[in-house]
Short mmCIF file of C-alpha atoms in Angstrom, two decimals:
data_model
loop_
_atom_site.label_atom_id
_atom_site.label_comp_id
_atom_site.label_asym_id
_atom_site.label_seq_id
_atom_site.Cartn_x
_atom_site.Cartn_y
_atom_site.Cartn_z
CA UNK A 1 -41.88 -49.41 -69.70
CA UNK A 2 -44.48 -46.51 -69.45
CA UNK A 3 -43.06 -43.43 -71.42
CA UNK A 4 -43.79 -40.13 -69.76
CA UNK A 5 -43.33 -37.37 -72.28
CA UNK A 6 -43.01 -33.94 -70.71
CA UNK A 7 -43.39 -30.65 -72.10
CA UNK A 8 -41.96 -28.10 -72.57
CA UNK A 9 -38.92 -28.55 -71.87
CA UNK A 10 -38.17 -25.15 -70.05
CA UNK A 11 -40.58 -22.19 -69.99
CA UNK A 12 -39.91 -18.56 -69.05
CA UNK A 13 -42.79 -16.29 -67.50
CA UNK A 14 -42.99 -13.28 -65.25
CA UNK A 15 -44.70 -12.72 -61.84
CA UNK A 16 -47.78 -13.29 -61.10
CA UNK A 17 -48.18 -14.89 -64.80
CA UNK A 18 -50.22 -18.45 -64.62
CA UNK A 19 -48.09 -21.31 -66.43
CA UNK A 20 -49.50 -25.31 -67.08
CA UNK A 21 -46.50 -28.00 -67.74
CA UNK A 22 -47.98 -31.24 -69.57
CA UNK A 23 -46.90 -34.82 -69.33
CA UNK A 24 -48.73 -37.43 -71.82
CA UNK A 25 -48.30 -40.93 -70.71
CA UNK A 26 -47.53 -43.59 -73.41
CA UNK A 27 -50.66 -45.73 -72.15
CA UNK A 28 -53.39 -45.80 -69.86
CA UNK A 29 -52.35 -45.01 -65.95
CA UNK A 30 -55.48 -43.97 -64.85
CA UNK A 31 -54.80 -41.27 -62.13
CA UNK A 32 -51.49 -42.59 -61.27
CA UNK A 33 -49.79 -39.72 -61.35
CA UNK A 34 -47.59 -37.47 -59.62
CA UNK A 35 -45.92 -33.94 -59.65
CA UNK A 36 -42.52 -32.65 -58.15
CA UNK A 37 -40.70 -29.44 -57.87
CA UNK A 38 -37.07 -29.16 -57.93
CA UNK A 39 -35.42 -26.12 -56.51
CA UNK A 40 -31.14 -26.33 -56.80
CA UNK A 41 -30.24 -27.15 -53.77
CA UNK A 42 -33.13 -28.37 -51.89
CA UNK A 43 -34.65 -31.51 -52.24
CA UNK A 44 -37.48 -32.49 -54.10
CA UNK A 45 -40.70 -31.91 -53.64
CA UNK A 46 -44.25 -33.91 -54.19
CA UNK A 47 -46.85 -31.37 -54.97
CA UNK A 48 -49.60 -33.52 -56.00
CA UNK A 49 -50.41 -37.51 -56.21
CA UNK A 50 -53.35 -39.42 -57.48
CA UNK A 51 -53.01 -36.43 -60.11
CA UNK A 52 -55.13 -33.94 -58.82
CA UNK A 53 -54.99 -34.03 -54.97
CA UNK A 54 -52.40 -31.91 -53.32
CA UNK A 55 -50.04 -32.95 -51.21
CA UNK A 56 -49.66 -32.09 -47.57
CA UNK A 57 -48.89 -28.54 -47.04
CA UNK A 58 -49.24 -27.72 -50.50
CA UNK A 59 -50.61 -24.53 -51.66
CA UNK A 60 -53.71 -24.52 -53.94
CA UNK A 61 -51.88 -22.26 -56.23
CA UNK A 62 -50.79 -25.50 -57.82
CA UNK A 63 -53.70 -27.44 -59.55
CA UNK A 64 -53.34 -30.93 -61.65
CA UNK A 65 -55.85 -32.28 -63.62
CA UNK A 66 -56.17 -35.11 -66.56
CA UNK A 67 -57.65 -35.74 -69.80
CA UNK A 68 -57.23 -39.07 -70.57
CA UNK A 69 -53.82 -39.59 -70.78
CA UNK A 70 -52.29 -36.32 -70.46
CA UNK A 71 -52.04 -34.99 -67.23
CA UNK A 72 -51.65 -30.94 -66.74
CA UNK A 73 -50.07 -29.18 -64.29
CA UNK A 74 -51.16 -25.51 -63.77
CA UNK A 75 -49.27 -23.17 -60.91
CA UNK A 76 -51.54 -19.84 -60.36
CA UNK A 77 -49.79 -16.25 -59.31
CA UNK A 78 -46.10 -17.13 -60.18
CA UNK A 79 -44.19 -16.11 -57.05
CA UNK A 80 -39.83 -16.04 -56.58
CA UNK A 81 -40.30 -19.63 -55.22
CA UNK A 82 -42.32 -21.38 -57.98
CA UNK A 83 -38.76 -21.03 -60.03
CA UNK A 84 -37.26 -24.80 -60.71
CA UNK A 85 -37.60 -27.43 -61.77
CA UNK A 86 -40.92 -29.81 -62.51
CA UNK A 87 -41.20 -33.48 -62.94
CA UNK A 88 -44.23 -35.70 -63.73
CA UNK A 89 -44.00 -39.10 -62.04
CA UNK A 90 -46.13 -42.24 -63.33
CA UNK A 91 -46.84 -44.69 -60.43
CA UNK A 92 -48.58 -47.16 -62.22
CA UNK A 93 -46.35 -49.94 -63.14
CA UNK A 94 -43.00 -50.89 -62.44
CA UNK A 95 -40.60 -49.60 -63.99
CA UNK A 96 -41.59 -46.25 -61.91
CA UNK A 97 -40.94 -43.53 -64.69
CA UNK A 98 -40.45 -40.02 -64.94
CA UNK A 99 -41.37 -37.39 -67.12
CA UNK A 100 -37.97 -35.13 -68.63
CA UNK A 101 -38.79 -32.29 -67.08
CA UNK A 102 -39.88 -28.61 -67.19
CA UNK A 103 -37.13 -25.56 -65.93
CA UNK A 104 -39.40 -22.69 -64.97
CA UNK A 105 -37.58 -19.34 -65.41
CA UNK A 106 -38.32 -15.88 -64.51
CA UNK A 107 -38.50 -13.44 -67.07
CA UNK B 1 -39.32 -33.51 -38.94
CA UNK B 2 -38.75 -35.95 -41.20
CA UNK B 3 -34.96 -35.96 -42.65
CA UNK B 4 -33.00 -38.42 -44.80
CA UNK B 5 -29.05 -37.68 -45.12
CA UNK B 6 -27.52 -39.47 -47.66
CA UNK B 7 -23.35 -40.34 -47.12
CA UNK B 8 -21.03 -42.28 -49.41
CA UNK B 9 -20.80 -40.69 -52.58
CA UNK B 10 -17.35 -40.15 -54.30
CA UNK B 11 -15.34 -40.47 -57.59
CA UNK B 12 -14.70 -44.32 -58.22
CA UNK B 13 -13.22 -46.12 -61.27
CA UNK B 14 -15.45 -48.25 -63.22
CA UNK B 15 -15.68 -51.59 -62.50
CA UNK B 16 -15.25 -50.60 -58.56
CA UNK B 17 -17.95 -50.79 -55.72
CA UNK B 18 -19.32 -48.25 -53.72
CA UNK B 19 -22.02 -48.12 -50.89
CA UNK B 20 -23.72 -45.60 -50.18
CA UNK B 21 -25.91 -44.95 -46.85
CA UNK B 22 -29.35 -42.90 -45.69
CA UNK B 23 -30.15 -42.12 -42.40
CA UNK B 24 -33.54 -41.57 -41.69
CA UNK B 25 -35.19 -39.51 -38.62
CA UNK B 26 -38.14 -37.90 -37.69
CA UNK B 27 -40.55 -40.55 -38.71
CA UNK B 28 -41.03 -44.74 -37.87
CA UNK B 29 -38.32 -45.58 -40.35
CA UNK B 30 -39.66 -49.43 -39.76
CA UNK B 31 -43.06 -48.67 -41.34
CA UNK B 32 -42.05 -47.33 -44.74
CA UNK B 33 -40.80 -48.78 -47.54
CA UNK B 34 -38.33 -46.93 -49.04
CA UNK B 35 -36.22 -46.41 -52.39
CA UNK B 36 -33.57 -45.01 -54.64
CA UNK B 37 -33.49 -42.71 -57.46
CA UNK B 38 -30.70 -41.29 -58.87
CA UNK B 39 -30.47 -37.78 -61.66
CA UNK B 40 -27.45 -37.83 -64.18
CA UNK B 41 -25.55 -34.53 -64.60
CA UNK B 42 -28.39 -32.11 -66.60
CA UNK B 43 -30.78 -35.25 -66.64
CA UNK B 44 -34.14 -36.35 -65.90
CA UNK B 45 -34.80 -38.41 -62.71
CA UNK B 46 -34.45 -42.57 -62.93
CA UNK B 47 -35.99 -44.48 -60.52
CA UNK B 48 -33.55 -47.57 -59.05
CA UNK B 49 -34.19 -49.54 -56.31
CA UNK B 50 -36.91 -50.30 -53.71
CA UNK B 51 -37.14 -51.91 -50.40
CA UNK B 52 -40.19 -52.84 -48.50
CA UNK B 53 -40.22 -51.56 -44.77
CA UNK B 54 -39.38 -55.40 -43.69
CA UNK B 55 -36.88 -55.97 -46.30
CA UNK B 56 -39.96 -58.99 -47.76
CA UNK B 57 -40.25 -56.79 -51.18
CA UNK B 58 -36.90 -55.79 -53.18
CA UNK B 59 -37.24 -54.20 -56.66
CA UNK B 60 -34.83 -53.41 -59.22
CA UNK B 61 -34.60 -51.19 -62.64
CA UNK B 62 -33.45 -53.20 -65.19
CA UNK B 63 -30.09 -50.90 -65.60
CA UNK B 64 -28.87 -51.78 -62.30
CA UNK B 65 -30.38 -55.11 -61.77
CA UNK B 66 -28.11 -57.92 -60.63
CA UNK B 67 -24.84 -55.07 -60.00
CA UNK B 68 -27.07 -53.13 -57.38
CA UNK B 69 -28.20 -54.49 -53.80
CA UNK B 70 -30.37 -52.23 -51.76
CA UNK B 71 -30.88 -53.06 -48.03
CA UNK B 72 -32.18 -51.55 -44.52
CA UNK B 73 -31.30 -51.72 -40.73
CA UNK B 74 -34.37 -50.88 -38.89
CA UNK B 75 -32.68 -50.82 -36.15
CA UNK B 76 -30.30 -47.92 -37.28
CA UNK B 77 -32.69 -46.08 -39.14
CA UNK B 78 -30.92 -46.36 -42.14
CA UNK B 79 -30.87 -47.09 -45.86
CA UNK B 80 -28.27 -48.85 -47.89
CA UNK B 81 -27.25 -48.65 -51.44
CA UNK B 82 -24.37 -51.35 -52.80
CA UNK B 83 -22.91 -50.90 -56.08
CA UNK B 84 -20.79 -53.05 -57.45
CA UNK B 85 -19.54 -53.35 -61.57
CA UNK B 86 -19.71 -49.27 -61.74
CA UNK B 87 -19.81 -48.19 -65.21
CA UNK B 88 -19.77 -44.48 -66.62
CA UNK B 89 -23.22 -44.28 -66.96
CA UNK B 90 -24.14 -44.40 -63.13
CA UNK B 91 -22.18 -41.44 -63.00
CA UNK B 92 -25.58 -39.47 -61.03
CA UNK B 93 -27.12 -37.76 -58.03
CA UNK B 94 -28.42 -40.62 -55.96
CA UNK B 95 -31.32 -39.38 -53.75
CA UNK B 96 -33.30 -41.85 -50.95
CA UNK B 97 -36.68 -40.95 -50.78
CA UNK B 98 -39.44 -42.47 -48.99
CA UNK B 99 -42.36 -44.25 -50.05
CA UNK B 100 -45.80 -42.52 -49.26
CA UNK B 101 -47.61 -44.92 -46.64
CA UNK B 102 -50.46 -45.79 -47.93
CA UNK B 103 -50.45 -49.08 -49.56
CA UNK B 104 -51.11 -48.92 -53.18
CA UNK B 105 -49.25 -45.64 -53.74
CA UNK B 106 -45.89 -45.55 -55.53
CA UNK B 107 -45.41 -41.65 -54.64
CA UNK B 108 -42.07 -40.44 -52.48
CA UNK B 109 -43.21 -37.68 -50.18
CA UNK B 110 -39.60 -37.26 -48.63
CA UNK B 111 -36.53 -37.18 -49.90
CA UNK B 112 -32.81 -36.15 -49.09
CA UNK B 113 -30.53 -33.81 -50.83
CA UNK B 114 -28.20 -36.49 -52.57
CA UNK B 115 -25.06 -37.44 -52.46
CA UNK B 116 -22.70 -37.75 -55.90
CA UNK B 117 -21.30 -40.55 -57.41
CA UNK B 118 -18.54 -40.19 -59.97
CA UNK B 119 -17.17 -43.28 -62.00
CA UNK B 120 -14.61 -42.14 -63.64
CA UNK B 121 -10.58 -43.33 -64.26
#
């Protein structure tokens, strides 16, 4: 099975602050990749596929990009609703795997 | 608008069955394959089952293979989850989600809120 190592594992930043979550995939997926946001409550949500292109409705706020096999997620002008939740998502092979996780707090 | 209610969840012993059920509107349930993932208590996400959108493709994760059967009704718009053999470890948020319609993508661009399953004596 792929191995999707997120990090970090939570993160705390203030308003308007810019934060990037990571994911490094255990082998080559190419740009089979995907991000989610988690609020409580509310169900997911897919931000970005292919690993850079955004998903429908998505703000550009939130930008993904890879090197190699890490894959970066960056989320611009930190606003009340960017709190949750983050998952990377590897849609390579089968087993479909998930990264652990990043909880975004305000500070 | 596309929605997908999940039903079914509960506290069950272990080694009891349980089916769970999505209902799907808003969207040509028929034309999308569709899956489960489930989220232990303060875990990470775990991908489970998928179904093609004519039932031709069925896929399993290894930790639920052979004591899991998921299945569809086109006809009722809805999405099916049997568990049988429950152990502790299932214990988890199940969530259906839907399958992103283009056809080499494994991305879910819906899903529902979840419904909890508890195995537990």
């Amino acid at each position: 099975d792929i191995q999707m190592t997120q990090s970090p594992a939570s993160l705390s930043a203030s308003l308007e602050e810019i934060v990037t979550i990571t994911c490094q995939a255990s082998q080559d997926i190419g740009n089979w990749l995907a991000w989610y946001k988690q609020k409580p409550g509310k169900s997911l949500q897919l931000l970005i596929n292919d690993a850079t292109s955004l998903a429908d409705g998505v703000p550009s706020k939130f930008r993904g990009s890879r090197s190699g096999t890490q894959y970066s997620l960056k989320i611009s002008r930190l606003q009340d609703e960017d709190f949750g939740s983050y998952y990377c998502q590897q849609a390579h092979s089968n087993p479909l795997t998930f990264g652990s996780g990043t909880k975004l707090e305000i500070k | 608008e596309v929605q997908l209610v999940e039903s079914g969840g509960g506290l069950v012993q272990p080694g009891r069955s349980l089916k769970l059920s999505c209902v799907a509107s808003g969207f040509t349930f028929s034309n999308y394959g569709m899956n489960w993932i489930r989220q232990a208590p303060g875990k990470g996400l775990e991908w489970v089952a998928y179904i093609s959108s004519g039932s031709s493709y069925i896929y399993y994760a290894e930790t639920v293979k052979g004591r899991f059967t998921i299945s569809r009704d086109n006809a009722k718009n809805t999405l099916y989850l049997q568990m049988t053999s429950l152990r502790s470890e299932d214990t988890a948020l199940y969530y259906c989600a839907r399958r992103t319609g283009r056809a080499r993508d494994w991305y879910f661009d819906f899903w529902g809120p979840g419904t909890m399953v508890t195995v537990s004596s």
